[in-house]
Amino acid sequence: MLRNILLVVLAVAVVGTGAWGYQEHQEKNAILINAENNYQRAFHDLTYQMDLLHDKIGSTLAMNSSRSLSPALADVWRITSDARGQVGQLPLTLLPFNKTEQFLSNIGDFSYKTAVRNLDDEPLSAKEQKTLKSLYNQSGEIRNELRKVQNLVLKENLRWMDVESAMASGKENADNTIIDGFKTVEKKATGYDEENLQNSSIVSFQQRDENFDHLKGKKISKNEAIKLAQKYSGIQKPKDVRVTENGKGSAYGFYNVVLKNGKGHEAAMDITKTGGYPIYFMDNREVKDQKISLNEAAKKAEQFLQKHGYKKLQLAESVQYDSTGLLTYVTMQDDVRIYPESIKIKVALDNGQIVGFTGSDYLQSNRERDLPSPKITKEEARGNLNSNVKVMEDGLAVITNDLGDEVLCYEVIGTMDNDTYRIYINAENGYEEKVEKMQNAEPIYEDVI
């Protein structure tokens, strides 16, 4: 009798284990399928955007009136922004693709700068016409190469997850159709006439971006990168450690470190090889019900920044999403907020743990600036505001405008109706550089009938 009971219990246990294993397998498959679908969508969208871009640039070559040319160039700028967004969603972070991104940035800069100027007073020069033709030819070559990759992807049913695995394992040099295709695209993007682009007043985002070349400090080893990741994550005795180096030819060197404690707790971190500076950190643990306030979370974030040697930072914005707080800190110099030097910190509101950190903007822009003096007064800046805005506070700030240039502004926090806005008025000419609607407190829907 006892033997039969044991057999039944054992059978139930085996069935239960099998069911659990099957469920785990199904969940992992669902995650992989979702990731693959997202990669496929981003790639096909990128190819479509390059088609549109090539055609739209071609159309501008035949235009002769500012009434047609300005909106067409604005469309070119919009399309390049969309294309760069799709590139960012592909698993290409470890594959050198900076020349293609730079090419798209250059087109975006040129088209935006040209679209916003008065083309009746200052029409396109012969040199700019030549630049447009060069961009048209170059975009056509890139489009054709992307189409070839797309054809092979569809014909041979290739998977982007294989690309990610190949790059993460350092086997990107092996025969991989997608990787080989994108390397060809990258070669095509390096062929454009950079001298002509410079003469056309194009200064690309990539060229303005110092990347991390200016960082100081000694080169760190993989083991040192692991220790830094342990320090940030709190996983002192990981059961599994994975370290990946960036691909050759990337603009800067970094390690990607992933730590797992064997109990479902996983943290990932990108660290610069020079100096060992954290670019980003993310802890994927489940955040439970809120127990601390956003104000307490800010204190935890400030302690974290001080512990890791960050100075002269001020809290610029705090937003709560469910049980996490997202805090933005910016550098202060001579009582001026330097927004290009920003750090974002994500705090779990169940226990105050730092579960996310993004420091790339800070690392790229951190330096002592020679700040100009304002040429208009605070009162004159307020005079350029919408009359319906009620000013709550103001001060000086450095921001990056739509052309990627740093400008000194009066930063005005004001309200209109039930919304709060952050408005930036250029401190030199009174021009309204940027208006941002600030995040309202999220409503609670559970008790809404």
XYZ file of C-alpha atoms in Angstrom:
449
model
C 0.000 0.000 0.000
C 2.780 2.394 1.030
C 4.664 1.451 -2.122
C 1.661 2.349 -4.278
C 1.260 5.708 -2.520
C 4.948 6.505 -3.080
C 4.625 5.588 -6.742
C 1.613 7.888 -7.125
C 3.413 10.749 -5.341
C 6.483 10.206 -7.521
C 4.382 10.162 -10.668
C 2.641 13.392 -9.671
C 6.029 14.981 -8.937
C 7.402 13.918 -12.330
C 4.326 15.256 -14.116
C 4.509 18.496 -12.127
C 8.209 18.945 -12.898
C 7.572 18.250 -16.557
C 4.711 20.733 -16.646
C 6.865 23.367 -14.918
C 9.732 22.738 -17.328
C 7.378 22.933 -20.292
C 5.939 26.222 -19.025
C 9.444 27.658 -18.521
C 10.380 26.542 -22.036
C 7.250 28.132 -23.477
C 7.894 31.418 -21.652
C 11.495 31.561 -22.876
C 10.332 30.805 -26.408
C 7.754 33.587 -26.174
C 10.457 36.078 -25.094
C 12.769 35.005 -27.928
C 9.974 35.207 -30.498
C 9.023 38.688 -29.282
C 12.647 39.877 -29.502
C 13.017 38.379 -32.985
C 9.788 40.041 -34.137
C 10.992 43.417 -32.842
C 14.324 43.050 -34.660
C 12.601 42.043 -37.899
C 10.203 44.986 -37.670
C 13.024 47.473 -37.007
C 15.088 46.124 -39.918
C 12.261 46.205 -42.457
C 11.237 49.677 -41.225
C 14.846 50.850 -41.664
C 14.918 49.539 -45.235
C 11.607 51.266 -45.965
C 12.857 54.549 -44.448
C 15.982 54.419 -46.633
C 13.714 53.989 -49.687
C 11.733 57.055 -48.649
C 14.883 59.017 -47.885
C 16.436 58.333 -51.282
C 13.242 59.304 -53.122
C 12.675 62.445 -51.032
C 16.249 63.709 -51.541
C 15.834 62.999 -55.250
C 12.679 65.124 -55.281
C 14.461 68.095 -53.692
C 16.999 68.118 -56.535
C 14.253 69.048 -58.980
C 12.666 71.756 -56.811
C 13.216 75.428 -57.450
C 10.921 77.273 -55.001
C 11.346 77.731 -51.264
C 7.641 76.969 -50.844
C 8.311 73.388 -52.003
C 11.891 72.982 -50.836
C 11.522 73.914 -47.155
C 8.816 71.322 -46.291
C 10.587 68.699 -48.434
C 13.840 69.179 -46.511
C 11.895 69.072 -43.251
C 10.567 65.691 -44.405
C 14.124 64.520 -45.114
C 15.081 65.486 -41.554
C 12.091 63.593 -40.136
C 12.874 60.469 -42.174
C 16.536 60.425 -41.082
C 15.406 60.689 -37.442
C 13.096 57.709 -37.943
C 15.861 55.724 -39.671
C 18.318 56.392 -36.853
C 15.661 55.250 -34.400
C 15.311 51.920 -36.234
C 19.109 51.444 -36.262
C 19.078 51.897 -32.485
C 16.630 49.012 -32.096
C 18.793 46.497 -33.953
C 21.327 44.277 -32.121
C 24.256 46.173 -33.621
C 25.771 47.710 -30.462
C 28.794 45.418 -30.670
C 29.157 45.774 -34.450
C 30.815 48.910 -35.844
C 27.970 50.842 -37.479
C 28.929 54.379 -36.538
C 29.679 55.525 -40.120
C 26.124 54.761 -41.244
C 24.681 56.548 -38.214
C 27.008 59.477 -38.914
C 25.845 59.575 -42.533
C 22.208 59.734 -41.407
C 23.076 62.408 -38.852
C 24.809 64.486 -41.502
C 21.770 64.346 -43.775
C 19.549 65.289 -40.835
C 21.744 68.246 -39.890
C 22.002 69.559 -43.425
C 18.279 69.238 -44.156
C 17.149 70.771 -40.857
C 19.559 73.701 -41.033
C 18.512 74.427 -44.610
C 14.770 73.956 -44.013
C 14.572 76.466 -41.130
C 16.395 79.319 -42.905
C 14.713 81.798 -45.232
C 15.405 80.260 -48.645
C 13.962 83.289 -50.443
C 16.692 85.501 -48.965
C 19.353 82.803 -48.915
C 18.682 80.143 -51.598
C 20.701 76.954 -51.981
C 24.217 77.638 -53.200
C 25.915 75.657 -55.980
C 27.993 73.926 -53.322
C 24.858 72.910 -51.387
C 23.257 71.619 -54.587
C 26.361 69.494 -55.106
C 26.078 68.242 -51.521
C 22.441 67.260 -52.056
C 23.381 65.300 -55.160
C 26.193 63.560 -53.261
C 23.781 62.635 -50.453
C 21.279 61.371 -53.016
C 23.822 59.072 -54.666
C 25.132 57.829 -51.326
C 21.668 57.097 -49.928
C 20.915 55.137 -53.094
C 23.962 52.907 -52.586
C 23.071 52.262 -48.949
C 19.460 51.569 -49.896
C 20.537 49.015 -52.502
C 22.773 47.174 -50.033
C 20.003 47.066 -47.438
C 17.647 45.685 -50.068
C 20.131 42.907 -50.826
C 20.286 41.995 -47.122
C 16.489 42.131 -46.901
C 16.123 39.817 -49.891
C 18.475 37.243 -48.331
C 16.770 37.509 -44.937
C 13.381 36.759 -46.504
C 14.664 34.156 -48.967
C 16.673 32.137 -46.439
C 14.473 32.866 -43.403
C 17.419 34.269 -41.427
C 17.065 35.181 -37.750
C 18.346 38.310 -36.026
C 18.727 36.367 -32.766
C 21.561 34.482 -34.485
C 23.248 37.822 -35.193
C 22.994 38.799 -31.526
C 24.383 35.432 -30.415
C 27.259 35.623 -32.920
C 28.297 39.076 -31.746
C 27.906 38.290 -28.047
C 30.101 35.190 -28.455
C 32.725 37.052 -30.493
C 32.000 35.013 -33.641
C 30.882 37.928 -35.811
C 33.765 37.191 -38.177
C 32.221 33.839 -39.029
C 29.998 33.434 -42.093
C 26.850 35.363 -41.191
C 24.819 36.842 -44.027
C 23.265 39.662 -42.014
C 26.528 40.739 -40.379
C 28.372 40.592 -43.708
C 25.606 42.635 -45.332
C 25.727 45.347 -42.696
C 29.510 45.525 -42.948
C 29.041 46.246 -46.664
C 26.489 48.954 -45.811
C 29.028 50.460 -43.422
C 31.679 50.515 -46.167
C 29.279 52.343 -48.490
C 28.603 54.926 -45.776
C 32.322 55.735 -45.459
C 32.560 56.719 -49.098
C 30.749 60.055 -49.013
C 32.710 63.267 -49.556
C 33.307 64.472 -45.990
C 35.157 67.581 -47.169
C 32.150 68.734 -49.210
C 29.861 68.081 -46.286
C 32.044 70.173 -43.994
C 32.074 73.005 -46.540
C 28.275 72.881 -46.548
C 28.181 73.773 -42.852
C 27.296 70.252 -41.818
C 28.624 69.344 -38.409
C 27.259 65.930 -37.622
C 25.986 64.771 -34.268
C 28.678 62.112 -34.351
C 31.430 64.687 -34.903
C 30.159 67.008 -32.189
C 29.909 64.032 -29.904
C 33.308 63.549 -28.297
C 32.305 59.955 -27.570
C 34.527 58.866 -24.713
C 37.905 59.655 -26.290
C 38.606 62.396 -23.748
C 38.246 60.159 -20.682
C 41.266 59.915 -18.425
C 42.576 56.975 -16.439
C 44.277 53.648 -16.964
C 42.895 50.819 -19.047
C 40.990 48.355 -16.889
C 40.940 44.573 -17.275
C 37.922 42.282 -17.552
C 38.351 41.265 -13.906
C 38.343 44.904 -12.823
C 35.188 45.479 -14.883
C 33.533 42.547 -13.083
C 34.458 43.989 -9.671
C 32.962 47.358 -10.642
C 29.748 45.659 -11.767
C 29.610 43.790 -8.446
C 30.055 47.074 -6.571
C 27.173 48.745 -8.422
C 24.797 45.774 -8.390
C 25.422 44.345 -4.937
C 25.773 40.839 -6.404
C 29.007 39.984 -4.614
C 29.100 36.247 -5.326
C 27.556 35.747 -8.764
C 26.852 32.205 -9.939
C 27.260 33.209 -13.558
C 29.389 35.997 -15.086
C 29.474 37.017 -18.756
C 31.812 39.679 -20.116
C 31.651 40.922 -23.724
C 33.919 43.498 -25.347
C 32.680 45.940 -27.968
C 33.428 45.225 -31.620
C 36.572 46.458 -33.312
C 36.212 49.848 -34.952
C 33.612 51.218 -32.539
C 34.067 54.813 -31.481
C 35.049 53.871 -27.931
C 35.988 50.809 -25.906
C 33.760 49.260 -23.278
C 32.964 46.018 -21.495
C 29.451 44.680 -21.107
C 29.203 42.689 -17.862
C 26.212 40.524 -16.946
C 25.982 39.052 -13.433
C 23.499 36.399 -12.243
C 23.115 35.184 -8.669
C 21.327 31.942 -9.601
C 18.084 33.032 -7.903
C 16.566 35.059 -10.710
C 18.531 38.217 -9.885
C 20.411 39.550 -12.923
C 22.251 42.827 -13.482
C 23.978 44.221 -16.593
C 26.471 47.045 -16.930
C 28.496 48.797 -19.661
C 31.868 50.098 -18.429
C 34.463 52.120 -20.346
C 37.814 50.431 -20.797
C 39.561 53.742 -20.093
C 39.117 54.710 -16.465
C 36.374 52.169 -15.733
C 33.492 54.675 -15.924
C 29.938 53.272 -15.909
C 27.988 54.074 -19.077
C 24.813 52.360 -17.964
C 23.666 49.919 -15.296
C 20.401 47.983 -15.103
C 19.101 45.612 -12.437
C 16.174 43.546 -13.686
C 14.794 42.424 -10.321
C 11.067 42.641 -9.662
C 10.150 45.804 -7.747
C 7.423 45.179 -5.173
C 4.903 47.518 -3.532
C 6.038 51.055 -2.724
C 7.341 51.675 0.798
C 9.389 54.869 0.406
C 8.530 58.264 -1.102
C 10.033 59.879 -4.176
C 11.743 62.374 -1.867
C 13.395 59.527 0.072
C 14.415 57.959 -3.250
C 16.174 61.216 -4.176
C 18.183 61.047 -0.947
C 19.201 57.457 -1.784
C 20.244 58.564 -5.291
C 22.302 61.454 -3.918
C 24.085 59.117 -1.483
C 24.800 56.791 -4.406
C 26.276 59.644 -6.483
C 28.466 60.846 -3.615
C 29.672 57.305 -2.922
C 30.817 56.930 -6.525
C 32.562 60.311 -6.727
C 30.052 62.439 -8.661
C 30.103 66.101 -7.618
C 28.330 69.401 -8.369
C 25.102 67.685 -9.407
C 21.596 68.950 -8.761
C 18.253 67.186 -9.061
C 16.511 68.608 -12.132
C 13.486 66.317 -12.468
C 11.842 63.422 -10.640
C 9.074 61.225 -12.010
C 7.373 58.165 -10.540
C 6.313 55.157 -12.601
C 4.441 52.541 -10.554
C 6.885 51.531 -7.820
C 10.017 53.092 -9.306
C 11.340 56.636 -9.370
C 13.280 58.102 -12.306
C 15.539 60.970 -11.218
C 17.542 63.267 -13.499
C 20.614 65.076 -12.163
C 22.559 67.777 -14.014
C 25.898 69.487 -13.389
C 25.876 72.931 -11.760
C 28.493 75.491 -12.833
C 28.325 79.051 -11.474
C 24.634 78.518 -10.571
C 23.888 77.478 -14.159
C 22.355 74.086 -14.907
C 24.349 72.217 -17.559
C 21.738 69.922 -19.112
C 24.073 68.175 -21.598
C 25.839 66.753 -18.508
C 22.971 64.690 -17.141
C 22.712 61.447 -15.220
C 19.503 59.440 -14.900
C 18.999 57.167 -11.898
C 16.204 54.654 -11.389
C 15.319 53.878 -7.767
C 13.152 51.008 -6.517
C 10.543 52.466 -4.163
C 10.136 49.199 -2.236
C 13.550 49.471 -0.543
C 15.465 52.405 -2.106
C 17.859 50.255 -4.141
C 19.435 51.807 -7.255
C 18.159 49.606 -10.105
C 19.147 51.740 -13.084
C 21.800 54.283 -14.037
C 22.586 56.073 -17.323
C 25.732 58.180 -17.433
C 26.590 58.365 -21.153
C 25.535 62.032 -21.572
C 27.551 63.012 -18.511
C 30.655 61.160 -19.690
C 30.488 62.600 -23.197
C 29.951 66.212 -22.123
C 31.671 66.582 -18.746
C 34.057 69.552 -18.834
C 34.509 73.045 -17.433
C 32.767 75.542 -19.737
C 33.526 79.179 -20.439
C 29.982 80.421 -19.922
C 28.947 83.675 -21.668
C 27.057 86.447 -19.897
C 23.370 86.869 -20.777
C 22.678 89.675 -23.279
C 19.047 90.061 -22.238
C 17.609 90.354 -18.728
C 15.382 87.902 -16.952
C 12.479 90.327 -17.330
C 13.068 90.611 -21.084
C 13.094 86.811 -21.348
C 9.782 86.611 -19.494
C 8.356 89.101 -21.968
C 8.769 86.472 -24.714
C 6.596 83.903 -22.892
C 3.024 83.034 -23.749
C 0.895 85.490 -21.747
C -1.143 82.599 -20.326
C 1.875 81.006 -18.628
C 2.175 81.659 -14.900
C 5.868 81.685 -13.927
C 6.735 79.573 -10.872
C 10.556 79.769 -10.997
C 13.382 80.623 -13.373
C 17.152 80.496 -13.694
C 19.990 80.068 -16.188
C 20.714 76.802 -17.985
C 22.782 75.449 -20.854
C 20.834 73.204 -23.218
C 21.447 71.544 -26.587
C 19.176 73.027 -29.264
C 17.701 71.296 -32.317
C 20.896 71.874 -34.285
C 22.970 70.187 -31.614
C 24.593 73.442 -30.423
C 24.926 74.324 -26.746
C 23.153 77.600 -25.905
C 22.739 79.603 -22.712
C 19.066 80.087 -21.866
C 16.740 81.342 -19.212
C 14.946 78.242 -17.944
C 11.403 79.084 -16.895
C 9.120 76.681 -15.031
C 5.536 77.796 -15.518
C 1.964 76.534 -15.403
C -0.969 76.933 -17.750
C -4.344 75.443 -16.878
C -3.500 72.133 -15.147
C -0.165 71.523 -16.866
C 3.408 72.487 -16.016
C 5.948 73.504 -18.649
C 9.687 73.970 -18.838
C 10.461 76.785 -21.297
C 13.918 77.808 -22.526
C 14.452 81.366 -23.779
C 17.798 82.074 -25.489
C 19.745 84.448 -23.182
C 21.397 86.140 -26.158
C 18.501 86.924 -28.493
C 15.269 86.060 -26.646
C 14.424 83.251 -29.077
C 12.184 80.483 -27.672
C 14.560 77.534 -28.043
C 12.479 74.746 -26.561
C 9.229 74.070 -24.686
C 8.748 70.842 -22.719
C 5.572 69.704 -21.029
C 6.554 68.225 -17.679
C 5.214 64.876 -16.531
C 2.029 65.103 -14.481
C 1.434 62.786 -11.552
C -0.030 59.532 -12.860
C -3.709 59.062 -11.982
C -4.871 55.990 -10.107
C -7.510 54.160 -12.130
C -8.391 51.347 -9.722
C -11.175 53.259 -7.965
C -12.533 54.986 -11.070
C -16.046 53.763 -11.882
